PDB file of C-alpha atoms in Angstrom:
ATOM      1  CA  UNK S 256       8.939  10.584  -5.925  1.00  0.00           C
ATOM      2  CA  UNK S 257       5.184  10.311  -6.811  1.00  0.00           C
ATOM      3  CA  UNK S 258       4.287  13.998  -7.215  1.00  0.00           C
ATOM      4  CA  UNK S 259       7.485  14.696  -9.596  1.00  0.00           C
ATOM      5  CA  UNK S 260       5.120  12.545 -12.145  1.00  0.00           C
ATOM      6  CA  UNK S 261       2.766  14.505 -11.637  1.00  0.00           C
ATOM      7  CA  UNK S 262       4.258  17.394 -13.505  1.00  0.00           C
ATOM      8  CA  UNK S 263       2.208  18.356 -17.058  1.00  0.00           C
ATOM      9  CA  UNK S 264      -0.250  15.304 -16.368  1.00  0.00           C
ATOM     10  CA  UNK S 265      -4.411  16.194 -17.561  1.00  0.00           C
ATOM     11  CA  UNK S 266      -5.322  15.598 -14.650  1.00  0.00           C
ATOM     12  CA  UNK S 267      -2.354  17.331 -12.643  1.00  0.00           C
ATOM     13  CA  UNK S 268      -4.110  18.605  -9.220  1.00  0.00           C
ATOM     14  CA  UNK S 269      -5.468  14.901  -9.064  1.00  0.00           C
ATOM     15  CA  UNK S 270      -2.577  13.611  -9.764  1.00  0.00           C
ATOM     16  CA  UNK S 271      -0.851  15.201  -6.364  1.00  0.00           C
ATOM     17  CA  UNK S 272      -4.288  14.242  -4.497  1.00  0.00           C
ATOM     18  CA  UNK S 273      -3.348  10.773  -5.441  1.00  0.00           C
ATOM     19  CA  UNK S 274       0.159  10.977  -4.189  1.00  0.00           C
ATOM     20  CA  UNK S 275      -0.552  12.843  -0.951  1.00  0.00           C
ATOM     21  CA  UNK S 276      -3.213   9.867  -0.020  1.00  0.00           C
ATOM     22  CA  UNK S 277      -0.521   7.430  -0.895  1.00  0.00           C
ATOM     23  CA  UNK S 278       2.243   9.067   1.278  1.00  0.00           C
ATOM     24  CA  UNK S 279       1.704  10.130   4.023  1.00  0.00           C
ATOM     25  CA  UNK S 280       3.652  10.827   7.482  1.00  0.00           C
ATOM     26  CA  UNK S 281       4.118  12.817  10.368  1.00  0.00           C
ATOM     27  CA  UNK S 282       6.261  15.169   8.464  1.00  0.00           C
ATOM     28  CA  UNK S 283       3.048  15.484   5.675  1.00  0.00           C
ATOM     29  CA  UNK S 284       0.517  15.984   8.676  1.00  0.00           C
ATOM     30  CA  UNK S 285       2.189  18.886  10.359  1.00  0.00           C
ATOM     31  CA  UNK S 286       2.761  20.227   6.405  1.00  0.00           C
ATOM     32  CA  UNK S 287      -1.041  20.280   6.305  1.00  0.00           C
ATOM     33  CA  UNK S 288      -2.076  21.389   9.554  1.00  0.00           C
ATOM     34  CA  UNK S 289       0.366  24.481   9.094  1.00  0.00           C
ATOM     35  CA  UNK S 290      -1.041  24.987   5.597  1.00  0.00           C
ATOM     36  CA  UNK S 291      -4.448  24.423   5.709  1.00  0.00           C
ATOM     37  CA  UNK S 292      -5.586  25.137   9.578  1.00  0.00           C
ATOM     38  CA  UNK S 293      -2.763  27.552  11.215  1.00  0.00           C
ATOM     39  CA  UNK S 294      -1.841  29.838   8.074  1.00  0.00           C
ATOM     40  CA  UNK S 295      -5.052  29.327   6.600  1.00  0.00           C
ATOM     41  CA  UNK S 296      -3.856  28.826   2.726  1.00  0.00           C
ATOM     42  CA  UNK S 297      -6.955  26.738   1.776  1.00  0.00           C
ATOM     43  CA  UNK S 298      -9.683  29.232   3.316  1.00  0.00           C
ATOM     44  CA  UNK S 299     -13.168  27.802   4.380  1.00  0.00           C
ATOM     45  CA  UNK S 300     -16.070  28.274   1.890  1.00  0.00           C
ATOM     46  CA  UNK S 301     -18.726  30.985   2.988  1.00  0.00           C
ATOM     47  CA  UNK S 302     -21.942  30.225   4.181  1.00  0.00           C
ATOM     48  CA  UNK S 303     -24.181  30.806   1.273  1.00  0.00           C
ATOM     49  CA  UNK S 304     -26.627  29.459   2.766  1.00  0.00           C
ATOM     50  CA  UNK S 305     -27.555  26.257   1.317  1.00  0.00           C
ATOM     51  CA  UNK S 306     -27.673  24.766   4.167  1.00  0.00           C
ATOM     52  CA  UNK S 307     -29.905  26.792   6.746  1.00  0.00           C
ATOM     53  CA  UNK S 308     -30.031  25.838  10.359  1.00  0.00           C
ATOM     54  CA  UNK S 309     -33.207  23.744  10.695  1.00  0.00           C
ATOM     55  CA  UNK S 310     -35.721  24.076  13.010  1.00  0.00           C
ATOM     56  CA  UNK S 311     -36.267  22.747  16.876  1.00  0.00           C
ATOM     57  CA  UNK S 312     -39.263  20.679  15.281  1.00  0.00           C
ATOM     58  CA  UNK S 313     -37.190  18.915  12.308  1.00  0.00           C
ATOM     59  CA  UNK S 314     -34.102  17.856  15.172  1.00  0.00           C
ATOM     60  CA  UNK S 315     -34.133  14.635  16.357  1.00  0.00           C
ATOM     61  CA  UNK S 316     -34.896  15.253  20.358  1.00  0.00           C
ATOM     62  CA  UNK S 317     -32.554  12.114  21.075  1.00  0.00           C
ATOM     63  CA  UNK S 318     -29.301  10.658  19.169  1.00  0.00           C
ATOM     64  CA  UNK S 319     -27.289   7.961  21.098  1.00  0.00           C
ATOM     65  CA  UNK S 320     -23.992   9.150  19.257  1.00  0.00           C
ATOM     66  CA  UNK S 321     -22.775   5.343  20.472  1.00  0.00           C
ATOM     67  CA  UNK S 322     -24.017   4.216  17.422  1.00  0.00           C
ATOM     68  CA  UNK S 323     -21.176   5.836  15.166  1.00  0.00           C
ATOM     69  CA  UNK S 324     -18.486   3.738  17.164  1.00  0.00           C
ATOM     70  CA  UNK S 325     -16.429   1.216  14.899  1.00  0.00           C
ATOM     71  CA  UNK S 326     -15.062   0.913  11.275  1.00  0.00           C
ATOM     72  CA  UNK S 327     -16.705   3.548   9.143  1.00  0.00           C
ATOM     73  CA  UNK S 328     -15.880   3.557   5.068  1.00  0.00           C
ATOM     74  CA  UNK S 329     -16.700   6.326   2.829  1.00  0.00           C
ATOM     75  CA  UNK S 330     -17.944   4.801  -0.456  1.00  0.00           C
ATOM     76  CA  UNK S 331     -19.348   8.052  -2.315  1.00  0.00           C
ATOM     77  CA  UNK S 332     -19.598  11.929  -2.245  1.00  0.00           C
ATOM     78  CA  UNK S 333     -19.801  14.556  -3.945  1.00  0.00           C
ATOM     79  CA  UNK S 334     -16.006  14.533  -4.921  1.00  0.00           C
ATOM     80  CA  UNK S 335     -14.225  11.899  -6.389  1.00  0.00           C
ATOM     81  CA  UNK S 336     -10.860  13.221  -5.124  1.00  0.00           C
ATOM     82  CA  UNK S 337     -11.702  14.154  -1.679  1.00  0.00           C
ATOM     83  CA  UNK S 338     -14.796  11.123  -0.645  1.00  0.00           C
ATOM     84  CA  UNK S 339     -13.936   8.085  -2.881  1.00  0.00           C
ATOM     85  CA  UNK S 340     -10.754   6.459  -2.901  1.00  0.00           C
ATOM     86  CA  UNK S 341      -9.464   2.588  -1.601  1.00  0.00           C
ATOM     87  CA  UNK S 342      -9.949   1.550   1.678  1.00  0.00           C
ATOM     88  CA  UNK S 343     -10.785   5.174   3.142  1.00  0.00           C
ATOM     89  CA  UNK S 344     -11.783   4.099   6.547  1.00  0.00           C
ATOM     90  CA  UNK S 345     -12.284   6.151   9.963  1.00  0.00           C
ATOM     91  CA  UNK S 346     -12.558   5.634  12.845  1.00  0.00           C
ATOM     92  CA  UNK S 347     -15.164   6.435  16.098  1.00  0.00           C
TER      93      UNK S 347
END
């Protein structure tokens, strides 16, 4: 099993990241739903703020959301766990 190798490795939490994106099932989904939405064991980060609402002038009046339908890939962020891996594609 992947994650048993994971044991003592540096980079350990990575490590299970890896695995997780590797296997993956129904069984895994409901796992994480139940963990991280329903019982709330990864809590949601604060609003600190960094991010204020902006204002009526700086929203774009019109946005044909249309345009986000297809193949989308993430190819950076801000963490190289989470937004860059192989072939991470969604779908809209």
């Amino acid at each position: 099993i992947c994650i048993n190798t994971c044991n003592n490795a540096a980079d350990e939490t990575g490590c299970q990241i890896k695995c997780g994106d590797i296997f993956e099932n129904e069984i895994v989904g409901e796992f994480n739903k139940c963990a991280v939405s329903d019982m709330s064991c990864v809590p949601q980060k604060q609003d600190d703020g960094s991010y204020p609402i902006p204002t009526k002038e700086q929203v774009v009046s019109k946005f044909d959301t249309k345009l986000w339908n297809g193949r989308w890939y993430i190819t950076a962020g801000q963490n190289e766990l989470f937004d860059t891996f192989p072939c991470q594609v969604h779908f809209f």
